[in-house]
Amino acid sequence: MAWTTPTPAELAADWIASRRRNADDTSGSWAQFLLMDFPEQEPDLTWDTIKLVVEAYPGPDFYAAAETEAQVVCGVLAAGPLEDLLCFHGHRFIERLEDEARCDPRMAWMLGGTWQSQMLDEIWKRVQLAADYSYWNRRAQP
């Protein structure tokens, strides 16, 4: 049986299911590939999957005071695959992310959950301008 690349919908469903089971365990799931390999090797698939995961949750769930599933599932997505996508393919995706962040506060929230890591300074500056750090700053306070 030949290996086939999963669809964005399959990856998104698997990502959400794996995060629900255990935020630290992606073994045995497509999510492990999304987390490790796809941002570099399958950037369009990664982007489409990120959008589907984000769209699975209502906006208020991202900013709620009490921890929500959206915060857990998408927080790991922001600090992992989204951050990696910007590190590997920032020039290809930054404009799309800026546009999405202007139209959708959930994507601005996602950008707020990334770190510079290996991201080029030029891309990182644009991320910082498009990001909404209100939730992340609130979490950082004791």
CSV table of C-alpha atoms in Angstrom, one decimal:
chain,number,residue,atom,x,y,z
A,1,MET,CA,0.0,0.0,0.0
A,2,ALA,CA,1.4,3.4,-1.0
A,3,TRP,CA,1.6,6.3,1.4
A,4,THR,CA,-0.6,9.2,0.4
A,5,THR,CA,-0.4,12.7,1.7
A,6,PRO,CA,-3.5,13.5,3.8
A,7,THR,CA,-5.8,16.3,2.9
A,8,PRO,CA,-5.9,19.5,4.9
A,9,ALA,CA,-9.3,18.4,6.4
A,10,GLU,CA,-7.8,15.1,7.5
A,11,LEU,CA,-4.8,16.8,9.1
A,12,ALA,CA,-6.9,19.4,10.8
A,13,ALA,CA,-9.2,16.8,12.3
A,14,ASP,CA,-6.2,14.7,13.4
A,15,TRP,CA,-4.4,17.7,14.9
A,16,ILE,CA,-7.5,18.7,16.9
A,17,ALA,CA,-8.1,15.1,18.1
A,18,SER,CA,-4.5,14.6,19.1
A,19,ARG,CA,-4.5,17.8,21.1
A,20,ARG,CA,-7.7,16.7,22.8
A,21,ARG,CA,-6.1,13.4,23.8
A,22,ASN,CA,-2.8,14.8,25.1
A,23,ALA,CA,-1.2,18.0,24.3
A,24,ASP,CA,2.3,16.5,24.5
A,25,ASP,CA,1.6,13.2,22.6
A,26,THR,CA,1.3,13.3,18.8
A,27,SER,CA,2.5,9.7,18.3
A,28,GLY,CA,0.5,7.7,15.9
A,29,SER,CA,-1.1,10.6,14.2
A,30,TRP,CA,-0.7,12.7,11.1
A,31,ALA,CA,-0.3,15.6,13.5
A,32,GLN,CA,3.3,14.5,14.2
A,33,PHE,CA,4.1,15.1,10.6
A,34,LEU,CA,2.5,18.4,10.5
A,35,LEU,CA,4.4,19.4,13.6
A,36,MET,CA,7.8,18.2,12.3
A,37,ASP,CA,8.0,17.9,8.5
A,38,PHE,CA,5.2,19.6,6.7
A,39,PRO,CA,5.9,23.3,7.4
A,40,GLU,CA,9.2,22.9,5.5
A,41,GLN,CA,8.2,20.2,2.9
A,42,GLU,CA,4.5,20.9,2.4
A,43,PRO,CA,4.0,24.6,3.1
A,44,ASP,CA,0.7,24.9,1.2
A,45,LEU,CA,-0.8,21.9,2.9
A,46,THR,CA,0.4,23.3,6.3
A,47,TRP,CA,-1.2,26.7,5.6
A,48,ASP,CA,-4.5,25.1,4.5
A,49,THR,CA,-4.5,22.9,7.6
A,50,ILE,CA,-3.7,25.8,10.0
A,51,LYS,CA,-6.6,27.8,8.5
A,52,LEU,CA,-9.0,24.9,9.0
A,53,VAL,CA,-8.0,24.3,12.6
A,54,VAL,CA,-8.4,28.0,13.4
A,55,GLU,CA,-11.8,28.1,11.7
A,56,ALA,CA,-13.0,25.2,13.8
A,57,TYR,CA,-13.3,27.5,16.9
A,58,PRO,CA,-15.3,30.7,17.5
A,59,GLY,CA,-13.3,33.9,18.0
A,60,PRO,CA,-14.3,34.5,21.6
A,61,ASP,CA,-12.8,31.1,22.6
A,62,PHE,CA,-9.4,32.4,21.7
A,63,TYR,CA,-9.7,35.3,24.1
A,64,ALA,CA,-11.7,33.8,27.0
A,65,ALA,CA,-10.4,34.3,30.5
A,66,ALA,CA,-10.7,30.6,31.4
A,67,GLU,CA,-8.7,28.2,29.3
A,68,THR,CA,-10.5,26.8,26.3
A,69,GLU,CA,-9.9,24.0,23.9
A,70,ALA,CA,-9.2,26.6,21.2
A,71,GLN,CA,-6.4,28.1,23.3
A,72,VAL,CA,-4.8,24.7,23.9
A,73,VAL,CA,-5.2,23.4,20.3
A,74,CYS,CA,-4.3,26.6,18.5
A,75,GLY,CA,-1.6,27.7,21.0
A,76,VAL,CA,0.5,24.6,20.1
A,77,LEU,CA,-0.3,25.2,16.4
A,78,ALA,CA,0.9,28.8,16.6
A,79,ALA,CA,4.2,28.0,18.4
A,80,GLY,CA,4.9,25.0,16.2
A,81,PRO,CA,3.7,24.6,12.6
A,82,LEU,CA,2.8,28.3,12.1
A,83,GLU,CA,6.1,29.5,13.5
A,84,ASP,CA,8.0,26.9,11.4
A,85,LEU,CA,6.1,27.9,8.3
A,86,LEU,CA,7.2,31.5,8.8
A,87,CYS,CA,10.8,30.4,9.4
A,88,PHE,CA,11.0,28.3,6.3
A,89,HIS,CA,8.6,30.1,3.9
A,90,GLY,CA,8.0,33.5,5.5
A,91,HIS,CA,8.3,35.5,2.3
A,92,ARG,CA,5.6,33.3,0.6
A,93,PHE,CA,3.2,33.5,3.5
A,94,ILE,CA,3.6,36.7,5.5
A,95,GLU,CA,1.3,38.8,3.2
A,96,ARG,CA,-1.4,36.1,3.5
A,97,LEU,CA,-1.0,36.1,7.2
A,98,GLU,CA,-1.2,39.9,7.5
A,99,ASP,CA,-4.3,39.9,5.4
A,100,GLU,CA,-5.9,37.2,7.5
A,101,ALA,CA,-4.9,38.9,10.7
A,102,ARG,CA,-6.6,42.2,9.6
A,103,CYS,CA,-9.8,40.3,8.8
A,104,ASP,CA,-9.8,37.7,11.5
A,105,PRO,CA,-8.8,38.3,15.1
A,106,ARG,CA,-8.2,34.6,15.5
A,107,MET,CA,-5.3,34.8,13.0
A,108,ALA,CA,-3.9,37.8,14.8
A,109,TRP,CA,-4.1,35.8,18.0
A,110,MET,CA,-2.2,33.0,16.3
A,111,LEU,CA,0.6,35.3,15.2
A,112,GLY,CA,0.8,36.5,18.8
A,113,GLY,CA,1.7,32.9,19.8
A,114,THR,CA,4.8,32.7,17.6
A,115,TRP,CA,8.4,33.4,18.5
A,116,GLN,CA,11.1,34.6,16.1
A,117,SER,CA,13.1,31.4,16.3
A,118,GLN,CA,14.9,31.2,12.9
A,119,MET,CA,12.5,33.7,11.3
A,120,LEU,CA,14.2,36.4,9.3
A,121,ASP,CA,14.2,39.8,11.0
A,122,GLU,CA,12.2,41.3,8.2
A,123,ILE,CA,9.4,38.7,8.5
A,124,TRP,CA,9.5,38.9,12.3
A,125,LYS,CA,8.9,42.6,12.3
A,126,ARG,CA,5.9,42.1,10.1
A,127,VAL,CA,4.6,39.4,12.3
A,128,GLN,CA,4.9,41.7,15.3
A,129,LEU,CA,2.9,44.4,13.6
A,130,ALA,CA,0.1,42.0,12.6
A,131,ALA,CA,0.0,40.1,15.9
A,132,ASP,CA,-2.5,40.6,18.7
A,133,TYR,CA,-0.6,40.0,21.9
A,134,SER,CA,-3.4,40.9,24.3
A,135,TYR,CA,-4.1,37.2,25.3
A,136,TRP,CA,-0.4,36.2,25.4
A,137,ASN,CA,0.5,39.2,27.5
A,138,ARG,CA,-2.3,38.4,29.9
A,139,ARG,CA,-1.1,34.8,30.3
A,140,ALA,CA,2.5,36.0,31.0
A,141,GLN,CA,1.4,38.1,34.0
A,142,PRO,CA,1.7,36.3,37.4
